[in-house]
């Protein structure tokens, strides 16, 4: 064998070695390991001079990123990312993200149990009292900051729910909770294990510390249709009915149902019990609903449909229809002015003047615009401002006189879910549950994020918490606190 043929075969072998992807990956790993070993040896000689501040996250960010592979900072090695087919226990980016979110949730829960949060840096009880005595804080600011401090000290406790059917409590999952005006009753929508939904009313008058015990009153009204929207309705008296918007199923069309609270045994206020009648209105495709307490639309409710708004009088049956360019996902009536505010899937927010008819275009009083679908609207500050949230996670405070955004509340997480806002002007707070299952509380005054509460359950699309806050949980003599329903459990975050 001559020398030239031997050299040509050697060059072909080296070329095939470089073209093989397995050899290229192995060579890159060897080079990265050899490069990582040299700094490790150099840093080992300097350990005595300065303390180490490296962490698992920093180590993961310093290693090179390989397409199709994931570096585990705990095991310090690469793992192949598998596509989402039927492989046994595949490692995907979604599973990695869920694992990181779960570890973060457990860490925050442990921190909440061990130490108390501070709503604002530098503000504690003694510092606020000293500033008030020296005249640096007026009475209104002192009360607001004191309330924020109490919010940061709320402690989580599990509420014991009693019922005539204890076996159902162990299987039915909370889907939605809604407190009435006086916060002494809690309407619940529960997903039944066999399919469908079941309704109940929890009496909050027995919600007292230290023994947090409540009783759930149920009835036989059962539906297998999805509940799109719900609100309390004042037909016979204050909060005498519950207005439900139900989606259609197969050949059964959608409808809006007025469910009397008197159907739930002993759940109504004493002394004002009247026989209630279940009213159902054939309204297909209702996305949202709102009950009117305005004298200009007495005994009326509104439903947001696909490309129109339907205003219905319960007593006379008279209806008015207003055409829109998009689906109406959120609604609320004003109390002092005859206006109905609507939020659309297109991002438009407009008000309907109830004094005008549905003919022409003069019934549109105000128009605002978001960049994404609007999921909730709330009228605040003596009906001079409007709070709105959308599916891009934006929460904005609009001035209705100038039609400009004057404040934005950052931190909310939403991509496509229908998530409501909870505004409490008396306490000066805004509350919302994100799609990441975290409950966030902001200050209405300056949009400062006061507290982020992790869910007691692992984060998932099926276990987004539903919350209700009140300064008087259980009635006029109740204490301030937050109720959170998730899974089969009900939790109370009460002031310490």
mmCIF file of C-alpha atoms in Angstrom, residues 161-424:
data_model
loop_
_atom_site.group_PDB
_atom_site.id
_atom_site.type_symbol
_atom_site.label_atom_id
_atom_site.label_comp_id
_atom_site.label_asym_id
_atom_site.label_seq_id
_atom_site.Cartn_x
_atom_site.Cartn_y
_atom_site.Cartn_z
ATOM 1 C CA UNK A 161 -68.181 22.969 54.986
ATOM 2 C CA UNK A 162 -71.165 21.017 56.243
ATOM 3 C CA UNK A 163 -74.006 19.708 54.097
ATOM 4 C CA UNK A 164 -76.889 17.258 54.106
ATOM 5 C CA UNK A 165 -74.913 15.228 51.564
ATOM 6 C CA UNK A 166 -71.303 15.014 52.845
ATOM 7 C CA UNK A 167 -70.299 12.547 50.113
ATOM 8 C CA UNK A 168 -71.011 15.171 47.433
ATOM 9 C CA UNK A 169 -68.641 17.643 49.076
ATOM 10 C CA UNK A 170 -65.765 15.216 48.639
ATOM 11 C CA UNK A 171 -66.338 14.813 44.878
ATOM 12 C CA UNK A 172 -67.856 18.087 43.626
ATOM 13 C CA UNK A 173 -65.371 20.762 42.594
ATOM 14 C CA UNK A 174 -65.874 24.503 42.968
ATOM 15 C CA UNK A 175 -66.215 26.290 39.658
ATOM 16 C CA UNK A 176 -67.411 29.722 40.814
ATOM 17 C CA UNK A 177 -68.365 31.625 43.976
ATOM 18 C CA UNK A 178 -70.214 34.958 44.180
ATOM 19 C CA UNK A 179 -71.029 36.880 47.356
ATOM 20 C CA UNK A 180 -74.234 38.922 47.647
ATOM 21 C CA UNK A 181 -74.419 42.642 48.474
ATOM 22 C CA UNK A 182 -74.321 42.187 52.261
ATOM 23 C CA UNK A 183 -71.718 39.379 52.100
ATOM 24 C CA UNK A 184 -73.811 37.048 54.234
ATOM 25 C CA UNK A 185 -74.486 34.525 51.433
ATOM 26 C CA UNK A 186 -72.226 32.901 48.883
ATOM 27 C CA UNK A 187 -73.663 31.462 45.659
ATOM 28 C CA UNK A 188 -71.648 28.517 44.356
ATOM 29 C CA UNK A 189 -71.474 26.622 41.064
ATOM 30 C CA UNK A 190 -69.989 23.143 41.487
ATOM 31 C CA UNK A 191 -68.916 20.725 38.771
ATOM 32 C CA UNK A 192 -70.429 17.311 39.423
ATOM 33 C CA UNK A 193 -68.266 14.228 38.928
ATOM 34 C CA UNK A 194 -70.769 12.514 36.624
ATOM 35 C CA UNK A 195 -71.007 15.644 34.442
ATOM 36 C CA UNK A 196 -72.935 18.884 34.632
ATOM 37 C CA UNK A 197 -73.226 21.520 37.332
ATOM 38 C CA UNK A 198 -74.921 21.902 40.678
ATOM 39 C CA UNK A 199 -75.825 25.095 42.514
ATOM 40 C CA UNK A 200 -75.726 25.922 46.195
ATOM 41 C CA UNK A 201 -75.776 28.809 48.668
ATOM 42 C CA UNK A 202 -73.398 28.964 51.629
ATOM 43 C CA UNK A 203 -74.565 30.848 54.702
ATOM 44 C CA UNK A 204 -71.632 32.990 55.874
ATOM 45 C CA UNK A 205 -73.214 34.205 59.116
ATOM 46 C CA UNK A 206 -71.585 31.327 60.986
ATOM 47 C CA UNK A 207 -68.142 32.156 59.577
ATOM 48 C CA UNK A 208 -66.413 33.157 62.796
ATOM 49 C CA UNK A 209 -62.928 32.581 64.146
ATOM 50 C CA UNK A 210 -61.355 30.438 65.432
ATOM 51 C CA UNK A 211 -63.771 27.706 64.251
ATOM 52 C CA UNK A 212 -64.475 28.492 60.581
ATOM 53 C CA UNK A 213 -67.596 26.455 59.852
ATOM 54 C CA UNK A 214 -70.290 27.086 57.251
ATOM 55 C CA UNK A 215 -73.310 25.196 55.944
ATOM 56 C CA UNK A 216 -74.093 24.699 52.251
ATOM 57 C CA UNK A 217 -77.754 24.692 51.230
ATOM 58 C CA UNK A 218 -78.479 22.796 48.032
ATOM 59 C CA UNK A 219 -81.520 22.187 45.851
ATOM 60 C CA UNK A 220 -82.505 19.768 43.128
ATOM 61 C CA UNK A 221 -82.006 22.210 40.269
ATOM 62 C CA UNK A 222 -79.431 20.558 38.065
ATOM 63 C CA UNK A 223 -78.108 21.338 34.615
ATOM 64 C CA UNK A 224 -75.560 19.736 32.354
ATOM 65 C CA UNK A 225 -74.884 22.971 30.485
ATOM 66 C CA UNK A 226 -71.966 25.320 30.958
ATOM 67 C CA UNK A 227 -72.546 28.444 33.045
ATOM 68 C CA UNK A 228 -71.120 31.401 31.125
ATOM 69 C CA UNK A 229 -72.018 34.208 33.521
ATOM 70 C CA UNK A 230 -73.825 34.754 36.815
ATOM 71 C CA UNK A 231 -74.922 37.720 38.943
ATOM 72 C CA UNK A 232 -77.303 38.479 41.822
ATOM 73 C CA UNK A 233 -80.702 39.948 40.832
ATOM 74 C CA UNK A 234 -82.996 42.121 42.974
ATOM 75 C CA UNK A 235 -86.508 41.334 41.732
ATOM 76 C CA UNK A 236 -88.654 40.947 44.872
ATOM 77 C CA UNK A 237 -86.093 42.445 47.253
ATOM 78 C CA UNK A 238 -82.332 42.932 47.413
ATOM 79 C CA UNK A 239 -80.577 39.864 45.985
ATOM 80 C CA UNK A 240 -83.766 37.806 45.818
ATOM 81 C CA UNK A 241 -82.722 35.895 42.669
ATOM 82 C CA UNK A 242 -79.642 34.669 40.850
ATOM 83 C CA UNK A 243 -79.350 35.395 37.117
ATOM 84 C CA UNK A 244 -77.578 32.645 35.145
ATOM 85 C CA UNK A 245 -76.504 32.538 31.499
ATOM 86 C CA UNK A 246 -76.407 28.965 30.214
ATOM 87 C CA UNK A 247 -74.867 27.757 26.966
ATOM 88 C CA UNK A 248 -76.894 25.712 24.535
ATOM 89 C CA UNK A 249 -76.320 21.969 24.195
ATOM 90 C CA UNK A 250 -77.174 19.890 21.103
ATOM 91 C CA UNK A 251 -80.820 20.700 20.258
ATOM 92 C CA UNK A 252 -81.397 22.599 23.524
ATOM 93 C CA UNK A 253 -80.898 26.351 22.988
ATOM 94 C CA UNK A 254 -79.108 28.601 25.429
ATOM 95 C CA UNK A 255 -81.129 30.538 27.973
ATOM 96 C CA UNK A 256 -81.018 33.088 30.785
ATOM 97 C CA UNK A 257 -82.516 31.770 34.023
ATOM 98 C CA UNK A 258 -83.710 33.678 37.092
ATOM 99 C CA UNK A 259 -83.257 31.262 39.978
ATOM 100 C CA UNK A 260 -85.017 32.320 43.221
ATOM 101 C CA UNK A 261 -82.780 32.191 46.275
ATOM 102 C CA UNK A 262 -85.808 30.990 48.269
ATOM 103 C CA UNK A 263 -85.461 27.589 46.575
ATOM 104 C CA UNK A 264 -82.428 27.018 48.791
ATOM 105 C CA UNK A 265 -83.732 26.027 52.206
ATOM 106 C CA UNK A 266 -83.070 28.615 54.942
ATOM 107 C CA UNK A 267 -80.696 30.568 52.743
ATOM 108 C CA UNK A 268 -82.825 33.701 52.419
ATOM 109 C CA UNK A 269 -82.867 36.598 54.935
ATOM 110 C CA UNK A 270 -85.344 36.110 57.750
ATOM 111 C CA UNK A 271 -88.672 37.943 57.582
ATOM 112 C CA UNK A 272 -88.737 38.652 53.820
ATOM 113 C CA UNK A 273 -89.429 35.191 52.454
ATOM 114 C CA UNK A 274 -91.728 35.216 49.451
ATOM 115 C CA UNK A 275 -92.643 32.373 47.154
ATOM 116 C CA UNK A 276 -90.232 32.497 44.236
ATOM 117 C CA UNK A 277 -90.792 31.444 40.661
ATOM 118 C CA UNK A 278 -88.119 30.107 38.351
ATOM 119 C CA UNK A 279 -88.117 32.183 35.157
ATOM 120 C CA UNK A 280 -86.314 31.120 32.012
ATOM 121 C CA UNK A 281 -85.815 33.270 28.911
ATOM 122 C CA UNK A 282 -84.811 31.749 25.606
ATOM 123 C CA UNK A 283 -81.673 33.732 24.813
ATOM 124 C CA UNK A 284 -79.223 31.696 22.700
ATOM 125 C CA UNK A 285 -75.497 32.312 22.858
ATOM 126 C CA UNK A 286 -75.345 34.571 25.930
ATOM 127 C CA UNK A 287 -71.758 35.369 26.958
ATOM 128 C CA UNK A 288 -72.433 37.796 29.826
ATOM 129 C CA UNK A 289 -75.237 39.196 31.946
ATOM 130 C CA UNK A 290 -75.936 42.126 34.286
ATOM 131 C CA UNK A 291 -78.871 43.131 36.506
ATOM 132 C CA UNK A 292 -80.011 46.752 36.583
ATOM 133 C CA UNK A 293 -80.508 48.710 39.809
ATOM 134 C CA UNK A 294 -81.051 51.905 37.815
ATOM 135 C CA UNK A 295 -84.531 53.409 38.034
ATOM 136 C CA UNK A 296 -84.482 54.050 34.275
ATOM 137 C CA UNK A 297 -84.299 50.291 33.685
ATOM 138 C CA UNK A 298 -86.211 48.892 36.642
ATOM 139 C CA UNK A 299 -86.709 45.098 36.746
ATOM 140 C CA UNK A 300 -84.487 44.719 33.705
ATOM 141 C CA UNK A 301 -81.426 42.667 32.930
ATOM 142 C CA UNK A 302 -79.010 42.692 30.032
ATOM 143 C CA UNK A 303 -77.322 39.848 28.209
ATOM 144 C CA UNK A 304 -74.306 40.121 25.946
ATOM 145 C CA UNK A 305 -74.695 37.966 22.847
ATOM 146 C CA UNK A 306 -72.805 37.392 19.634
ATOM 147 C CA UNK A 307 -72.782 40.809 17.920
ATOM 148 C CA UNK A 308 -75.659 42.284 19.925
ATOM 149 C CA UNK A 309 -76.884 43.354 23.363
ATOM 150 C CA UNK A 310 -80.346 42.285 24.533
ATOM 151 C CA UNK A 311 -82.170 44.293 27.222
ATOM 152 C CA UNK A 312 -85.111 42.387 28.776
ATOM 153 C CA UNK A 313 -87.821 43.547 31.183
ATOM 154 C CA UNK A 314 -88.695 40.639 33.486
ATOM 155 C CA UNK A 315 -92.189 41.921 34.378
ATOM 156 C CA UNK A 316 -93.496 43.002 30.955
ATOM 157 C CA UNK A 317 -91.307 40.790 28.751
ATOM 158 C CA UNK A 318 -90.399 43.782 26.560
ATOM 159 C CA UNK A 319 -87.045 43.459 24.767
ATOM 160 C CA UNK A 320 -84.653 45.874 23.122
ATOM 161 C CA UNK A 321 -81.837 44.740 20.867
ATOM 162 C CA UNK A 322 -78.683 46.756 20.124
ATOM 163 C CA UNK A 323 -76.428 45.577 17.302
ATOM 164 C CA UNK A 324 -72.666 45.461 17.829
ATOM 165 C CA UNK A 325 -69.672 44.523 15.710
ATOM 166 C CA UNK A 326 -68.305 41.883 18.116
ATOM 167 C CA UNK A 327 -69.264 39.462 20.892
ATOM 168 C CA UNK A 328 -70.094 41.160 24.217
ATOM 169 C CA UNK A 329 -68.128 39.433 27.013
ATOM 170 C CA UNK A 330 -68.606 41.841 29.965
ATOM 171 C CA UNK A 331 -71.365 44.172 31.172
ATOM 172 C CA UNK A 332 -72.302 46.470 34.056
ATOM 173 C CA UNK A 333 -75.101 48.989 34.646
ATOM 174 C CA UNK A 334 -74.369 52.425 36.061
ATOM 175 C CA UNK A 335 -76.441 53.380 39.089
ATOM 176 C CA UNK A 336 -76.705 57.184 38.900
ATOM 177 C CA UNK A 337 -76.609 57.644 35.127
ATOM 178 C CA UNK A 338 -78.752 55.671 32.636
ATOM 179 C CA UNK A 339 -75.817 53.888 31.006
ATOM 180 C CA UNK A 340 -74.936 50.253 30.330
ATOM 181 C CA UNK A 341 -71.211 49.598 29.789
ATOM 182 C CA UNK A 342 -70.132 46.703 27.571
ATOM 183 C CA UNK A 343 -66.762 45.060 26.822
ATOM 184 C CA UNK A 344 -66.308 43.236 23.512
ATOM 185 C CA UNK A 345 -64.106 40.499 22.110
ATOM 186 C CA UNK A 346 -62.669 43.021 19.648
ATOM 187 C CA UNK A 347 -61.325 45.117 22.551
ATOM 188 C CA UNK A 348 -63.937 47.853 22.244
ATOM 189 C CA UNK A 349 -65.712 49.218 25.331
ATOM 190 C CA UNK A 350 -68.881 51.216 24.723
ATOM 191 C CA UNK A 351 -71.802 52.544 26.754
ATOM 192 C CA UNK A 352 -75.466 52.308 25.785
ATOM 193 C CA UNK A 353 -77.675 55.301 26.699
ATOM 194 C CA UNK A 354 -80.833 53.684 28.055
ATOM 195 C CA UNK A 355 -82.868 56.837 27.340
ATOM 196 C CA UNK A 356 -82.379 56.398 23.593
ATOM 197 C CA UNK A 357 -84.071 53.758 21.535
ATOM 198 C CA UNK A 358 -82.286 51.106 19.576
ATOM 199 C CA UNK A 359 -82.871 52.934 16.295
ATOM 200 C CA UNK A 360 -79.994 54.855 14.746
ATOM 201 C CA UNK A 361 -76.537 55.294 16.267
ATOM 202 C CA UNK A 362 -77.227 57.839 19.009
ATOM 203 C CA UNK A 363 -77.324 55.185 21.746
ATOM 204 C CA UNK A 364 -73.519 54.813 21.862
ATOM 205 C CA UNK A 365 -72.433 57.275 24.556
ATOM 206 C CA UNK A 366 -68.758 56.404 25.233
ATOM 207 C CA UNK A 367 -66.147 54.396 23.338
ATOM 208 C CA UNK A 368 -62.821 53.064 24.654
ATOM 209 C CA UNK A 369 -60.418 50.573 23.113
ATOM 210 C CA UNK A 370 -58.158 47.768 24.370
ATOM 211 C CA UNK A 371 -55.727 45.737 22.265
ATOM 212 C CA UNK A 372 -57.326 42.418 23.240
ATOM 213 C CA UNK A 373 -60.682 40.918 24.213
ATOM 214 C CA UNK A 374 -62.204 42.636 27.266
ATOM 215 C CA UNK A 375 -63.171 40.175 30.007
ATOM 216 C CA UNK A 376 -64.384 42.469 32.812
ATOM 217 C CA UNK A 377 -65.617 46.058 33.302
ATOM 218 C CA UNK A 378 -66.202 47.806 36.648
ATOM 219 C CA UNK A 379 -67.511 51.346 37.244
ATOM 220 C CA UNK A 380 -65.603 53.184 40.010
ATOM 221 C CA UNK A 381 -65.060 56.625 41.584
ATOM 222 C CA UNK A 382 -68.654 57.915 41.499
ATOM 223 C CA UNK A 383 -69.089 56.676 37.928
ATOM 224 C CA UNK A 384 -66.343 58.971 36.632
ATOM 225 C CA UNK A 385 -63.900 56.129 35.872
ATOM 226 C CA UNK A 386 -64.037 52.617 34.472
ATOM 227 C CA UNK A 387 -61.790 49.668 35.296
ATOM 228 C CA UNK A 388 -61.308 47.093 32.533
ATOM 229 C CA UNK A 389 -59.192 43.964 31.997
ATOM 230 C CA UNK A 390 -58.475 42.021 28.826
ATOM 231 C CA UNK A 391 -57.066 38.710 27.612
ATOM 232 C CA UNK A 392 -53.587 40.197 27.226
ATOM 233 C CA UNK A 393 -53.289 40.596 31.003
ATOM 234 C CA UNK A 394 -53.755 44.395 30.885
ATOM 235 C CA UNK A 395 -55.791 46.109 33.629
ATOM 236 C CA UNK A 396 -56.478 49.782 32.920
ATOM 237 C CA UNK A 397 -58.290 52.593 34.717
ATOM 238 C CA UNK A 398 -60.072 54.886 32.241
ATOM 239 C CA UNK A 399 -61.310 58.436 32.813
ATOM 240 C CA UNK A 400 -64.790 58.516 31.261
ATOM 241 C CA UNK A 401 -64.717 62.317 30.912
ATOM 242 C CA UNK A 402 -61.508 62.456 28.871
ATOM 243 C CA UNK A 403 -61.667 58.833 27.542
ATOM 244 C CA UNK A 404 -57.982 58.383 28.443
ATOM 245 C CA UNK A 405 -56.173 55.706 30.432
ATOM 246 C CA UNK A 406 -54.946 57.261 33.677
ATOM 247 C CA UNK A 407 -53.486 54.209 35.418
ATOM 248 C CA UNK A 408 -52.384 50.669 34.624
ATOM 249 C CA UNK A 409 -52.100 47.772 37.073
ATOM 250 C CA UNK A 410 -49.240 45.474 36.106
ATOM 251 C CA UNK A 411 -48.613 41.828 36.965
ATOM 252 C CA UNK A 412 -51.902 40.234 35.911
ATOM 253 C CA UNK A 413 -51.553 37.054 33.813
ATOM 254 C CA UNK A 414 -54.152 36.130 31.205
ATOM 255 C CA UNK A 415 -53.933 34.700 27.700
ATOM 256 C CA UNK A 416 -57.422 33.515 26.791
ATOM 257 C CA UNK A 417 -59.497 32.913 29.965
ATOM 258 C CA UNK A 418 -62.616 34.740 31.163
ATOM 259 C CA UNK A 419 -61.332 36.212 34.442
ATOM 260 C CA UNK A 420 -63.289 38.809 36.472
ATOM 261 C CA UNK A 421 -62.077 41.864 38.401
ATOM 262 C CA UNK A 422 -62.941 42.533 42.051
ATOM 263 C CA UNK A 423 -62.908 46.230 42.960
ATOM 264 C CA UNK A 424 -63.444 47.365 46.567
#
